[in-house]
Short mmCIF file of C-alpha atoms in Angstrom, two decimals:
data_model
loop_
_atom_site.label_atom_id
_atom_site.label_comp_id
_atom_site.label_asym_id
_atom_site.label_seq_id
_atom_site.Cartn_x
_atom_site.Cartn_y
_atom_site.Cartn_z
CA UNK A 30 0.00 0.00 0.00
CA UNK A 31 3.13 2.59 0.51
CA UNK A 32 4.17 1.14 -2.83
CA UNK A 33 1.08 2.37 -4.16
CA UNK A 34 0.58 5.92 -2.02
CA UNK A 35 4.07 6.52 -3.69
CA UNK A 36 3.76 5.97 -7.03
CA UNK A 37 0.53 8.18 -6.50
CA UNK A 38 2.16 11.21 -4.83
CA UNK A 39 5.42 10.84 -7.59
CA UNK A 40 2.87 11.24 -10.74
CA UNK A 41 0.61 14.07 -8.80
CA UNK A 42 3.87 15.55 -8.14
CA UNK A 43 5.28 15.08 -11.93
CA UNK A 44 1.95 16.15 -12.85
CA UNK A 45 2.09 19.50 -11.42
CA UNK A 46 5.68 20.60 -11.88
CA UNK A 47 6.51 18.77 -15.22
CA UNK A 48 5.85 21.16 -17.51
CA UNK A 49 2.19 22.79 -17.77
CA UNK A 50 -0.16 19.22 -18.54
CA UNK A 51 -2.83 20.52 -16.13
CA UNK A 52 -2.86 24.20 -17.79
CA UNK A 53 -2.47 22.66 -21.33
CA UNK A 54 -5.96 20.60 -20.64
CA UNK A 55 -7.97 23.54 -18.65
CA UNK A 56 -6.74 25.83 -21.73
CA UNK A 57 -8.04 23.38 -24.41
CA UNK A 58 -10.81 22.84 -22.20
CA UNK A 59 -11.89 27.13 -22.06
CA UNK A 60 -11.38 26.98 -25.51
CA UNK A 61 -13.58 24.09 -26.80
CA UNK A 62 -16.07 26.13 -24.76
CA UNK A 63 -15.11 29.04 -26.28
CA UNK A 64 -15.46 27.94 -29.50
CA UNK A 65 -18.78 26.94 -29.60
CA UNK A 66 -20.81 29.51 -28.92
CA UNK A 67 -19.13 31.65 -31.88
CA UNK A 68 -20.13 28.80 -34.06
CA UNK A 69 -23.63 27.95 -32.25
CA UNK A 70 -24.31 31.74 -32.51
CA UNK A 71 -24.97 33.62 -29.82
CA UNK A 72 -28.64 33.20 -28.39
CA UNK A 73 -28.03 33.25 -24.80
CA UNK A 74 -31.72 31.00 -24.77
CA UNK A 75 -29.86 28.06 -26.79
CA UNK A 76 -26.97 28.00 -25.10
CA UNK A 77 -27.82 28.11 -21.52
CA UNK A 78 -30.25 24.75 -22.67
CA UNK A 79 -27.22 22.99 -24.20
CA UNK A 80 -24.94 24.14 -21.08
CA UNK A 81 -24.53 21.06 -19.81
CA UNK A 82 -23.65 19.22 -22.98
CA UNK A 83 -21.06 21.41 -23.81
CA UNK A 84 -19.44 21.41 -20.72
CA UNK A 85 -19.30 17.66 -20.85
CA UNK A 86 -18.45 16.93 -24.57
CA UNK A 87 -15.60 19.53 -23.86
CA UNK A 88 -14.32 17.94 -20.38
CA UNK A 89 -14.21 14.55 -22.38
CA UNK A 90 -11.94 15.83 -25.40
CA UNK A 91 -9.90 17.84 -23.00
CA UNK A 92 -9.47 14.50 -20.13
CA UNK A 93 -8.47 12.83 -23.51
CA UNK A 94 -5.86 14.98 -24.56
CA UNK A 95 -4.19 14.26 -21.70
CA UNK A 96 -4.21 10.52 -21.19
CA UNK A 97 -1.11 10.31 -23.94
CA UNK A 98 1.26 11.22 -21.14
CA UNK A 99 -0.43 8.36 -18.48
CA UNK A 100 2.34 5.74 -19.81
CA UNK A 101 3.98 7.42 -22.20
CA UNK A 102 7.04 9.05 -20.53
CA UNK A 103 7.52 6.37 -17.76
CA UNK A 104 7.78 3.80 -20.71
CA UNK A 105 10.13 6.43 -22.68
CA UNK A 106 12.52 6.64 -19.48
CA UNK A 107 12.66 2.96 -18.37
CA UNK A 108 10.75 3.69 -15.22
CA UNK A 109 7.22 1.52 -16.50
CA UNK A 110 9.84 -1.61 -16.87
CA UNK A 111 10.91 -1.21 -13.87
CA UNK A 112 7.66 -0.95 -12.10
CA UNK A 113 6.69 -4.05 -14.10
CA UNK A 114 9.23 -5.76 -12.49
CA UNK A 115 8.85 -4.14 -9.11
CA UNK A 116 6.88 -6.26 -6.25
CA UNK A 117 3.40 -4.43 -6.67
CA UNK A 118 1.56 -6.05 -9.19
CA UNK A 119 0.90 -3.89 -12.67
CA UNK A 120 -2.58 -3.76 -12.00
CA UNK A 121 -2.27 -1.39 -8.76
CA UNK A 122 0.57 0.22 -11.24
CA UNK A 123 -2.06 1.09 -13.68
CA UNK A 124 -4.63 1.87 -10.45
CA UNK A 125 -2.34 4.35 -9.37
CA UNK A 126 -1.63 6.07 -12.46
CA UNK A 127 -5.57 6.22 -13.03
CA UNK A 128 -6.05 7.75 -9.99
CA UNK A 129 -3.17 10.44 -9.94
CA UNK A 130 -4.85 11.36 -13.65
CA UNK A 131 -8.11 11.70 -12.16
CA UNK A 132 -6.77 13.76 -9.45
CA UNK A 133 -4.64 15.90 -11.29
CA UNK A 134 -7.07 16.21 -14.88
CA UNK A 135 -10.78 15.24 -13.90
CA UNK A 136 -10.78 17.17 -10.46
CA UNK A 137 -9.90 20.21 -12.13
CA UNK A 138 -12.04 19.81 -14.92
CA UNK A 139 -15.02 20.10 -13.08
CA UNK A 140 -14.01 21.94 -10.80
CA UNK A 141 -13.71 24.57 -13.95
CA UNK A 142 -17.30 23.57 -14.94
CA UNK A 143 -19.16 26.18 -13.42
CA UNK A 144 -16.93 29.25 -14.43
CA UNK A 145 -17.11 28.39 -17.93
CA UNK A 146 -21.27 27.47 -17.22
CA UNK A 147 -20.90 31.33 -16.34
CA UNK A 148 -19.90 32.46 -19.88
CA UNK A 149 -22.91 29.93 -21.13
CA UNK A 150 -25.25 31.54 -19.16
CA UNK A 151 -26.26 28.44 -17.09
CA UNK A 152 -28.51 28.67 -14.66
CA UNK A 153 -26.55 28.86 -11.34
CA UNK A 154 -28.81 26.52 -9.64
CA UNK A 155 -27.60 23.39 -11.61
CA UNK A 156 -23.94 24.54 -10.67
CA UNK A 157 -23.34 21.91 -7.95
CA UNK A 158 -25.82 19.41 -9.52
CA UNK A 159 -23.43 19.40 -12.78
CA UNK A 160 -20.41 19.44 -10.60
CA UNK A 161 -21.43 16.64 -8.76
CA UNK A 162 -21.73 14.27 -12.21
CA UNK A 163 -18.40 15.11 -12.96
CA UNK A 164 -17.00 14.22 -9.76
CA UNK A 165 -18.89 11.27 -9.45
CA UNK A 166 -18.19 10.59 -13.75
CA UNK A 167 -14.64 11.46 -14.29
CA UNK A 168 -12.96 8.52 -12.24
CA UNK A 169 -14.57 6.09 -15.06
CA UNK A 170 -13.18 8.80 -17.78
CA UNK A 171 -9.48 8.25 -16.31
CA UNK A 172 -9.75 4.56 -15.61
CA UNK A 173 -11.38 3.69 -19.04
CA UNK A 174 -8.95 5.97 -20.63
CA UNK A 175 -5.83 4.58 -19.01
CA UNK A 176 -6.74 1.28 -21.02
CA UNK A 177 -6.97 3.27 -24.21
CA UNK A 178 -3.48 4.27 -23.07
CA UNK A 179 -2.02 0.96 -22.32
CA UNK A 180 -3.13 -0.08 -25.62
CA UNK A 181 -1.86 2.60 -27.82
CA UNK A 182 1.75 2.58 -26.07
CA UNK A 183 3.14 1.27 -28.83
CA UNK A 184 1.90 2.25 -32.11
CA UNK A 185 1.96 5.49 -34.17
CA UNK A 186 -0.65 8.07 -34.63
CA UNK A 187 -1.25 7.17 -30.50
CA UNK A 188 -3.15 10.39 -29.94
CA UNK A 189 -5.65 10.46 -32.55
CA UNK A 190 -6.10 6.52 -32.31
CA UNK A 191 -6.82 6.73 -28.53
CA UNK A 192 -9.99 8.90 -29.65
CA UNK A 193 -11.08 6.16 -31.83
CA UNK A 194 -11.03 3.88 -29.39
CA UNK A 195 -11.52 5.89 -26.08
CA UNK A 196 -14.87 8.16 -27.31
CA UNK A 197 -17.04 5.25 -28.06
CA UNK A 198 -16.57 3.54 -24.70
CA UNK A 199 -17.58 6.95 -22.95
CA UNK A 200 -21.00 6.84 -24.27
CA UNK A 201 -22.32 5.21 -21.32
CA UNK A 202 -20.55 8.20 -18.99
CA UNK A 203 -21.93 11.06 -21.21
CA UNK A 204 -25.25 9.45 -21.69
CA UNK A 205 -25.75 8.82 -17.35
CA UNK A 206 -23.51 12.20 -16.68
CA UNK A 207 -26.55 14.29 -18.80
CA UNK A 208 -29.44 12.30 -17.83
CA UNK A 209 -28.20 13.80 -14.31
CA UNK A 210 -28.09 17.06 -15.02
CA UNK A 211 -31.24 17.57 -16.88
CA UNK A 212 -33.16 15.20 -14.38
CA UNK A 213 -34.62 13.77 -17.64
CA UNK A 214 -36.38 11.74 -15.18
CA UNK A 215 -37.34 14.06 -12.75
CA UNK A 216 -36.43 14.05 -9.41
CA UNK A 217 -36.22 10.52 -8.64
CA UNK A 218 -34.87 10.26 -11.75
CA UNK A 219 -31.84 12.35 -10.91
CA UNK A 220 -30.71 10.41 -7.60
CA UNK A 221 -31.25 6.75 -10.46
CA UNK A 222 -28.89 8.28 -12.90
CA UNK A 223 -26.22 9.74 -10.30
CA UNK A 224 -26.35 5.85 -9.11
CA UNK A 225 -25.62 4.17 -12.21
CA UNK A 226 -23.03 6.91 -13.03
CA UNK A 227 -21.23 5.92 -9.77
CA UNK A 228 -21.60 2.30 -10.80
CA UNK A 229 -20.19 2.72 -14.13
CA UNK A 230 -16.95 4.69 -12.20
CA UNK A 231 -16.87 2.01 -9.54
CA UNK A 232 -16.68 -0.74 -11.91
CA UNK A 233 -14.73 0.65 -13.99
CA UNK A 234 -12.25 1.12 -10.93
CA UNK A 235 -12.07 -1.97 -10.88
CA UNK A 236 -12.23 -3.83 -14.22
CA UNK A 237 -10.02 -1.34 -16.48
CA UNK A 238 -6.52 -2.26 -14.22
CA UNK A 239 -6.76 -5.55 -15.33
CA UNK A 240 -7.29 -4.92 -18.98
CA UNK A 241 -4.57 -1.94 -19.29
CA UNK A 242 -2.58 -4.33 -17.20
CA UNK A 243 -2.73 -7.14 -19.50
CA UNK A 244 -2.07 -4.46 -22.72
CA UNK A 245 0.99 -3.40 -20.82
CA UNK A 246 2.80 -6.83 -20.23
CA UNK A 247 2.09 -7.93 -23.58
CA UNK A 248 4.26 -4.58 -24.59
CA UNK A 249 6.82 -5.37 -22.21
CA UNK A 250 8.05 -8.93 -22.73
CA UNK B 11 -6.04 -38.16 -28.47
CA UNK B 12 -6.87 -34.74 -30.17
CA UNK B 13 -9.92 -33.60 -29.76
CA UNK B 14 -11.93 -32.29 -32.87
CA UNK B 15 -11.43 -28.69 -32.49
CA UNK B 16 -7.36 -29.44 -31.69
CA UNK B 17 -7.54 -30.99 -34.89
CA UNK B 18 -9.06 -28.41 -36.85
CA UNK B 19 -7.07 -25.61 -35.21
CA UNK B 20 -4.04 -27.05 -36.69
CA UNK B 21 -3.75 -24.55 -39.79
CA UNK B 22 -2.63 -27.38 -42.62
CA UNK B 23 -5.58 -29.12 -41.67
CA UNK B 24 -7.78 -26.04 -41.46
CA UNK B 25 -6.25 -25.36 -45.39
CA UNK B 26 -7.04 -28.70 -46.56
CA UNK B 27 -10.66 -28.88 -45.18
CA UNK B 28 -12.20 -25.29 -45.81
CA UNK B 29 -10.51 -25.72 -49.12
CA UNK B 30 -12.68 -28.66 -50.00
CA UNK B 31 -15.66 -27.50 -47.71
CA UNK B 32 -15.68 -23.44 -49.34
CA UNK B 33 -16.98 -24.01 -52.58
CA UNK B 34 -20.07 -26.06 -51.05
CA UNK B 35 -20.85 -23.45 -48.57
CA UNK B 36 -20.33 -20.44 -51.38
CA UNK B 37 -22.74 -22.39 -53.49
CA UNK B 38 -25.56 -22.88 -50.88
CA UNK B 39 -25.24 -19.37 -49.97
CA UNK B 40 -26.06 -18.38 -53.14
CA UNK B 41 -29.01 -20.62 -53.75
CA UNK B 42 -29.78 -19.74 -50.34
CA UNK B 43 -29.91 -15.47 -51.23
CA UNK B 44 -31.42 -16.68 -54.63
CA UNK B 45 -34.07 -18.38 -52.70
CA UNK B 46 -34.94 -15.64 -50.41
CA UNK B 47 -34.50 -13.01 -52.32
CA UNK B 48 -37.44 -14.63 -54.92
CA UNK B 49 -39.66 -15.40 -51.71
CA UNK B 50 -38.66 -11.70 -50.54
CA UNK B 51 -39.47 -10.02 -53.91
CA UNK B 52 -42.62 -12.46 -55.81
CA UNK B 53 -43.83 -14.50 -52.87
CA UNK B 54 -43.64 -12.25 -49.15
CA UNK B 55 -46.66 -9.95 -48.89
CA UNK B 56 -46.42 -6.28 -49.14
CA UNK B 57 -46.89 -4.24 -45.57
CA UNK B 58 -50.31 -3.36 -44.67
CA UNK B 59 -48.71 0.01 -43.84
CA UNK B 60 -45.63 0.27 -45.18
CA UNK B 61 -46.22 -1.09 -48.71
CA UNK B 62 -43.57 -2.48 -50.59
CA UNK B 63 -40.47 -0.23 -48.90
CA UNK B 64 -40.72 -2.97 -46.16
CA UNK B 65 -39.28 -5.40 -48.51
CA UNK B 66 -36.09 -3.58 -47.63
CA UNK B 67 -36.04 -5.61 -44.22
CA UNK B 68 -34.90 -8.67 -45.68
CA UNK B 69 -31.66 -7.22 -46.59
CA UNK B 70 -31.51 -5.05 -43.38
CA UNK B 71 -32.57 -7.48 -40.77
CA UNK B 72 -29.82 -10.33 -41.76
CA UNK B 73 -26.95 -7.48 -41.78
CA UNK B 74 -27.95 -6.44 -38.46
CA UNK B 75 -27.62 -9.74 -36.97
CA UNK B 76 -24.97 -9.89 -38.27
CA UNK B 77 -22.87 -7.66 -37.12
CA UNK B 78 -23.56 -8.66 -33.81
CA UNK B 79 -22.95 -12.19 -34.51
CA UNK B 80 -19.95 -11.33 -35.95
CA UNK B 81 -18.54 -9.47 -33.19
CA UNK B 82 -19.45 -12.29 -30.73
CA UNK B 83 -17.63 -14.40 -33.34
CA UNK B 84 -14.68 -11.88 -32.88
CA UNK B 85 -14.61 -11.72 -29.00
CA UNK B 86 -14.76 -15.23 -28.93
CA UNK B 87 -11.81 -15.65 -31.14
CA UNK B 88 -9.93 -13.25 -29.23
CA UNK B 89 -10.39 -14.93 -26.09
CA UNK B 90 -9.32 -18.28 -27.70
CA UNK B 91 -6.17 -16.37 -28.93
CA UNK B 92 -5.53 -14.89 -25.28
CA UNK B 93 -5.73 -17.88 -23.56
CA UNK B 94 -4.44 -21.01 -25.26
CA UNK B 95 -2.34 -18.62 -27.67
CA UNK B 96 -3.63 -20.28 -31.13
CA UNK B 97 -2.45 -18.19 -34.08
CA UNK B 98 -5.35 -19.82 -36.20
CA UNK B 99 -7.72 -17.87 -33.11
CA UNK B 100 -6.05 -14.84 -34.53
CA UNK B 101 -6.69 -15.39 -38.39
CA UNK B 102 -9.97 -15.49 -37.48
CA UNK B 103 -10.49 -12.49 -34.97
CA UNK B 104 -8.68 -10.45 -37.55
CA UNK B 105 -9.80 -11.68 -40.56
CA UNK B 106 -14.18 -11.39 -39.04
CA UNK B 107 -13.58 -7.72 -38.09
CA UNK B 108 -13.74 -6.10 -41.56
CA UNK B 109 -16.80 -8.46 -42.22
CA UNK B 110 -18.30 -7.29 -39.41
CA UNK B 111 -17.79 -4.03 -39.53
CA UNK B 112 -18.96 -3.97 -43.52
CA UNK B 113 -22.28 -6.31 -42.44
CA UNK B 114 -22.85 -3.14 -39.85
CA UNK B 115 -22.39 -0.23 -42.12
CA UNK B 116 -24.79 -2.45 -44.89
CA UNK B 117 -27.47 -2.45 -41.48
CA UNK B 118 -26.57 1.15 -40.85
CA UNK B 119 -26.94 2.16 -44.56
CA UNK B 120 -30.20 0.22 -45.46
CA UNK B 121 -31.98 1.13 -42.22
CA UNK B 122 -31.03 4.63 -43.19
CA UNK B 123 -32.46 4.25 -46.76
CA UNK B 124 -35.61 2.34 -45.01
CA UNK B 125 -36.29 4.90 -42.64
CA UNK B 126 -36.46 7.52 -45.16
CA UNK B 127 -39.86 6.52 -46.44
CA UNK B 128 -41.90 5.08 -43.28
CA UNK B 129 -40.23 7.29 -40.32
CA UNK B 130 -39.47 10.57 -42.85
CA UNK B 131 -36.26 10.79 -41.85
CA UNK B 132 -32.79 9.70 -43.22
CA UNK B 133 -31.32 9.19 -39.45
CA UNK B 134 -32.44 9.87 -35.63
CA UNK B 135 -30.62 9.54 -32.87
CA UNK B 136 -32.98 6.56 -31.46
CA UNK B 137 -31.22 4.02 -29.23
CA UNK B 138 -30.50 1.29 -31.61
CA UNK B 139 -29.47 3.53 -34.51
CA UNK B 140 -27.10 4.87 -31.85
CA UNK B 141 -25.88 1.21 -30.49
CA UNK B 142 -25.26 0.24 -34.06
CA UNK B 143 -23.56 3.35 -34.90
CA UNK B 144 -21.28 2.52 -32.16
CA UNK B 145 -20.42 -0.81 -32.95
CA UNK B 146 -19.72 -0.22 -36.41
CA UNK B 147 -16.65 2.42 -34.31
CA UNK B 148 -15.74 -0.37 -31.90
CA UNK B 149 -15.04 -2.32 -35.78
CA UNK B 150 -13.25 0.54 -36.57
CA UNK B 151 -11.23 1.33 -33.44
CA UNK B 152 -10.02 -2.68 -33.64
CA UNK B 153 -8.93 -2.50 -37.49
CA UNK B 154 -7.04 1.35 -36.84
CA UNK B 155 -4.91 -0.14 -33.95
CA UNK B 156 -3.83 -3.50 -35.76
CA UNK B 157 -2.79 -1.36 -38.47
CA UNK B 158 -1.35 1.37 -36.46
CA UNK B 159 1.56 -1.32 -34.59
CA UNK B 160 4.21 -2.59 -37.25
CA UNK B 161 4.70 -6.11 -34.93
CA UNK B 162 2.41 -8.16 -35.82
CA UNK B 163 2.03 -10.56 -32.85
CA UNK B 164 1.87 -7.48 -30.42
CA UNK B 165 -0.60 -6.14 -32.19
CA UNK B 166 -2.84 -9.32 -32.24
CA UNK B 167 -2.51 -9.85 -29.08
CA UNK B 168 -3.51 -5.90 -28.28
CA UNK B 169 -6.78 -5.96 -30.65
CA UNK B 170 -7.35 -9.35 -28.90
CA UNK B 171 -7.51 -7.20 -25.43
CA UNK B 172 -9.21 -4.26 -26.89
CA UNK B 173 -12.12 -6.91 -28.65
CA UNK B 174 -12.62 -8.80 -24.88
CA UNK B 175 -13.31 -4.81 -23.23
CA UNK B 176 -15.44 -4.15 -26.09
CA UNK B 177 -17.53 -6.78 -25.56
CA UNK B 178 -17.64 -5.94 -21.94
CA UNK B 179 -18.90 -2.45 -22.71
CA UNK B 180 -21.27 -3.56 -25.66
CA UNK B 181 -24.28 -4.47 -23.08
CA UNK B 182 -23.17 -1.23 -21.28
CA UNK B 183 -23.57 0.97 -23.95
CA UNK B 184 -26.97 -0.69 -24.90
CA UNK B 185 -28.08 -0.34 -22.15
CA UNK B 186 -27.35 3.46 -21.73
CA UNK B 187 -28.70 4.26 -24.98
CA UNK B 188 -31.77 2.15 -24.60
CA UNK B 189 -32.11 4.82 -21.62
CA UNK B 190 -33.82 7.15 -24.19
CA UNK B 191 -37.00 6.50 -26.23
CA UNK B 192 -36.94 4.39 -29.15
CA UNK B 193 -38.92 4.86 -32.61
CA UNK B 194 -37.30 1.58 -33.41
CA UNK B 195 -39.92 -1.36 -33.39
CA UNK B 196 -38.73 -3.57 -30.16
CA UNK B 197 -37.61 -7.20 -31.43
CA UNK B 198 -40.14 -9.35 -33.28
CA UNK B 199 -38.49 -12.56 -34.28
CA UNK B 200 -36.66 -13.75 -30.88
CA UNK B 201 -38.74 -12.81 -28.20
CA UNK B 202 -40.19 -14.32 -25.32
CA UNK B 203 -44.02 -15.49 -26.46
CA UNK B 204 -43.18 -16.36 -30.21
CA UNK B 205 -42.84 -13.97 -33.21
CA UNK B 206 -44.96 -11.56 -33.57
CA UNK B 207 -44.19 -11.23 -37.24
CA UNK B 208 -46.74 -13.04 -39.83
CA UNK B 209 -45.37 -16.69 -41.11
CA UNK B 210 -45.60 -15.31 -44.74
CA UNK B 211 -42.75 -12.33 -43.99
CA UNK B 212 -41.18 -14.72 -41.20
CA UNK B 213 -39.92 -17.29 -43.55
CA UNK B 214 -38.16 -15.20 -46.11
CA UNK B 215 -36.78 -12.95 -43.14
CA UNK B 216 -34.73 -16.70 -42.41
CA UNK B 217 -34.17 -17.78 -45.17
CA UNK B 218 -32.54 -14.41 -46.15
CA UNK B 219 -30.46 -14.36 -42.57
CA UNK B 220 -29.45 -17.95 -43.49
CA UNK B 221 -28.10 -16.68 -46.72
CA UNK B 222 -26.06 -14.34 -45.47
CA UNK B 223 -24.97 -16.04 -42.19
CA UNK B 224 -23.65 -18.88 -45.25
CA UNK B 225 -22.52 -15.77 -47.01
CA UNK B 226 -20.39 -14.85 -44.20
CA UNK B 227 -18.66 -18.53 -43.52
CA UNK B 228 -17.36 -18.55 -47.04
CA UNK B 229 -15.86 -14.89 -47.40
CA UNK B 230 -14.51 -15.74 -43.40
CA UNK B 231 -13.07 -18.84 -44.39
CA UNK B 232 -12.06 -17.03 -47.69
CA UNK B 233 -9.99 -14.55 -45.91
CA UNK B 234 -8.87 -16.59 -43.07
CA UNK B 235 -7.38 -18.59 -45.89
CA UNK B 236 -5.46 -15.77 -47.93
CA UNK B 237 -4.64 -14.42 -44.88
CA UNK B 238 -2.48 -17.86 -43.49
CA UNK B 239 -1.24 -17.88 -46.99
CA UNK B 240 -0.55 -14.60 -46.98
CA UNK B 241 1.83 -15.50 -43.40
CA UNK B 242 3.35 -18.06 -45.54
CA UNK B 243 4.65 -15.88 -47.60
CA UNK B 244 6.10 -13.52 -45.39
CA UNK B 245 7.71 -16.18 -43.60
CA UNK B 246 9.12 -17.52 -46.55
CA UNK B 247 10.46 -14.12 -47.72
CA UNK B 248 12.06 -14.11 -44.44
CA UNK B 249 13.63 -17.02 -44.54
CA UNK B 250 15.29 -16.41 -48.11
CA UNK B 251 16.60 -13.32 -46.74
CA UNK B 252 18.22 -14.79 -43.92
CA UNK B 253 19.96 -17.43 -46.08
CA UNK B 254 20.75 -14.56 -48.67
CA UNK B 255 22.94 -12.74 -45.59
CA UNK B 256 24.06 -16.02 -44.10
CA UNK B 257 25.60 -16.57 -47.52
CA UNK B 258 27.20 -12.88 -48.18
CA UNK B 259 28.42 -13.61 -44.71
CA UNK B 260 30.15 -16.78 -46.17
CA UNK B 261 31.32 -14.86 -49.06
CA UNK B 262 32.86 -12.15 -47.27
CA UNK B 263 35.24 -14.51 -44.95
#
């Protein structure tokens, strides 16, 4: 378990003082968000309805852009072999580097949700209803995504391939995260969909190790 | 002892036998479509609503099995690669996924064309247009990372992986989308109390998904077989090249 706690607290720590990957996400994040509106147009009616689903969309592209560098530099460097061959198994590896990316990329993220949901015009009352899904959403983002990474260690074009295979396997996130948000449901319905949300990141927790595990020793041997 | 499938796994054995078997199986698939496509066009009735745009549903129906059955086909491979490590596992997961994923854009496409007429609209976002439109990317997110690795048994054994997490998330992401409404009619043919589709449209429905499942042993065995030849080759270019520098090597001393 100290294995694990510090392999955590080296990526957080690589995270924030090896050079600007939180700022490079939250900018690419402001701008998708940016963007948008000046080709949505500006009705401030539209686009405090589709607040949500920007904010979202956007926090998935931008946790995405980021995943690259999960495995990329510690397998550059040497350091991922020698994890592999350290005494904690790869899965908690893989666990760990999850986690520090959710820490350090999907805490942020939404914590930035509601300034942006400012420019947007979103009703402030759904502020800490949207944060909430993407606290409760982004741990499946990183975990998911850190099998995307495992598998595209190797090959070329990794960034754009990790959106082919990453995006389609966040559907289930997106779908839960908005159903959420705009209590498509109502009430009740709200509490259901935060549930299954925190299902999906709880088993996700736990599946995706083993499968970006497995991707990883098959690149190692 | 061997049991049957050790002896069919072993690929000289799987050349000889879908060599003989292929041309039988190409042949009855193509009675087979014949067949169905006569009962689908002169004998099937027209719809009571839909008129004669439903006849579409004999082509659409068997490609959307299809490319489900296919994908099971693929996962199932995969796993067989994973875990007893049989290259011939691998012809087959890799040679299925670009007949799968063409079997899903043929459902995609003629669903599109059929819903055109009876729902007005070329495409919503309804939850099995969705789930389909997603498994035709999980298709192509397995064929872009084979291609995108240059070693060829790391990247089987990496689209292997990525094929056994798809079909983890399939139900998941059916489930999600099935969250929404649906102007999709719910299943008709397997479902729980009998089909609810009329024996006169029911028979050249199967007939036409027998077709096409026949349709897709012969191009799979097809393919799995140019593709072992195909290894053949390579491993005999290999080979020549080594003994080409073994022999410079000779030369030079």
């Amino acid at each position: 378990m100290s294995a694990f706690l510090a392999l955590l607290k080296r990526d957080l720590m690589l995270s924030v003082r090896q050079g600007g990957a939180l700022g490079t996400a939250l900018g690419f994040y402001m701008l998708v968000v940016t963007l948008l509106p000046l080709g949505l147009g500006q009705d401030l009616n539209l686009l405090s309805r589709i607040a949500p689903g920007i904010l979202w969309i956007a926090l998935l592209l931008a946790a995405l852009l980021s995943l690259g560098r999960v495995f990329s530099s510690d397998h550059e460097d040497g350091t991922l072999d020698v994890l592999a061959t350290g005494r904690m198994p790869l899965e908690m590896v893989v666990g760990a580097k999850a986690l520090a990316h959710w820490i350090s990329t999907g805490i942020p993220l939404a914590l930035t949700a509601p300034v942006l949901g400012l420019m947007l015009n979103l009703d402030i009352a759904v502020y800490p209803l949207l944060m909430a899904t993407m606290l409760v959403g982004t741990p499946a983002v990183s975990f998911i995504g850190a099998v995307g990474a495992a598998l595209t260690l190797r090959s070329y074009r990794g960034g754009l391939l990790i959106a082919l295979l990453v995006l389609p396997l966040y559907v289930p996130t997106l779908i839960f995260g908005m159903a959420a948000v705009n209590g498509l449901l109502g009430v009740s319905g709200t509490s259901a969909a935060m549930l299954i949300l925190a299902a999906l990141s709880l088993t996700s927790v736990v599946l995706c190790p083993f499968a970006a595990a497995a991707a990883l020793r098959v690149q190692m041997q | 002892m061997q049991t049957l499938t050790q002896r069919l796994a072993n690929p000289t054995r799987f050349m000889e036998l879908s060599g003989s078997v292929l041309p039988w199986i190409a042949g009855a698939a193509a009675v087979v479509i014949a067949y169905g496509l006569y009962l689908a066009f002169y004998v099937a009735p027209p719809d009571y609503q839909q008129g004669e745009t439903a006849r579409i549903m004999y082509i659409h129906v068997p490609c959307a099995w299809l490319a489900m059955a296919v994908y099971a086909m693929v996962a199932m491979s995969a796993f067989g690669f994973l875990v007893f490590r049989h290259p011939l596992a691998d012809v087959s997961a890799k040679t299925a996924v670009p007949l799968g994923a063409a079997f899903t854009f043929l459902a995609l496409v003629t669903g599109s064309l059929w819903g055109r007429p009876t729902w007005g609209t070329y495409w919503v976002w309804d939850a099995r247009l969705t789930s389909v439109l997603i498994l035709f990317f999980l298709y192509l997110g397995l064929m872009a990372l084979r291609s995108s690795i240059e070693d060829d048994s790391l990247a089987s054994k990496l689209t292997a992986i990525l094929a056994l997490v798809g079909i983890v998330m399939l139900p998941i992401i059916k489930f999600s989308v099935d969250f929404g409404n649906t102007l999709h009619q719910p299943a008709s043919v397997l479902r729980v109390g009998g089909p609810t589709i009329d024996t006169a449209m029911l028979t050249p429905l199967l007939v036409m998904a027998l077709g096409f499942t026949l349709m897709f042993v012969a191009m799979h065995f097809k393919a799995m077989r140019n593709e072992i030849l195909r290894r053949r080759v390579r491993a005999l270019q290999l080979a020549q090249v080594e003994k080409a520098q073994a022999s410079q090597l000779a030369a030079a001393e």
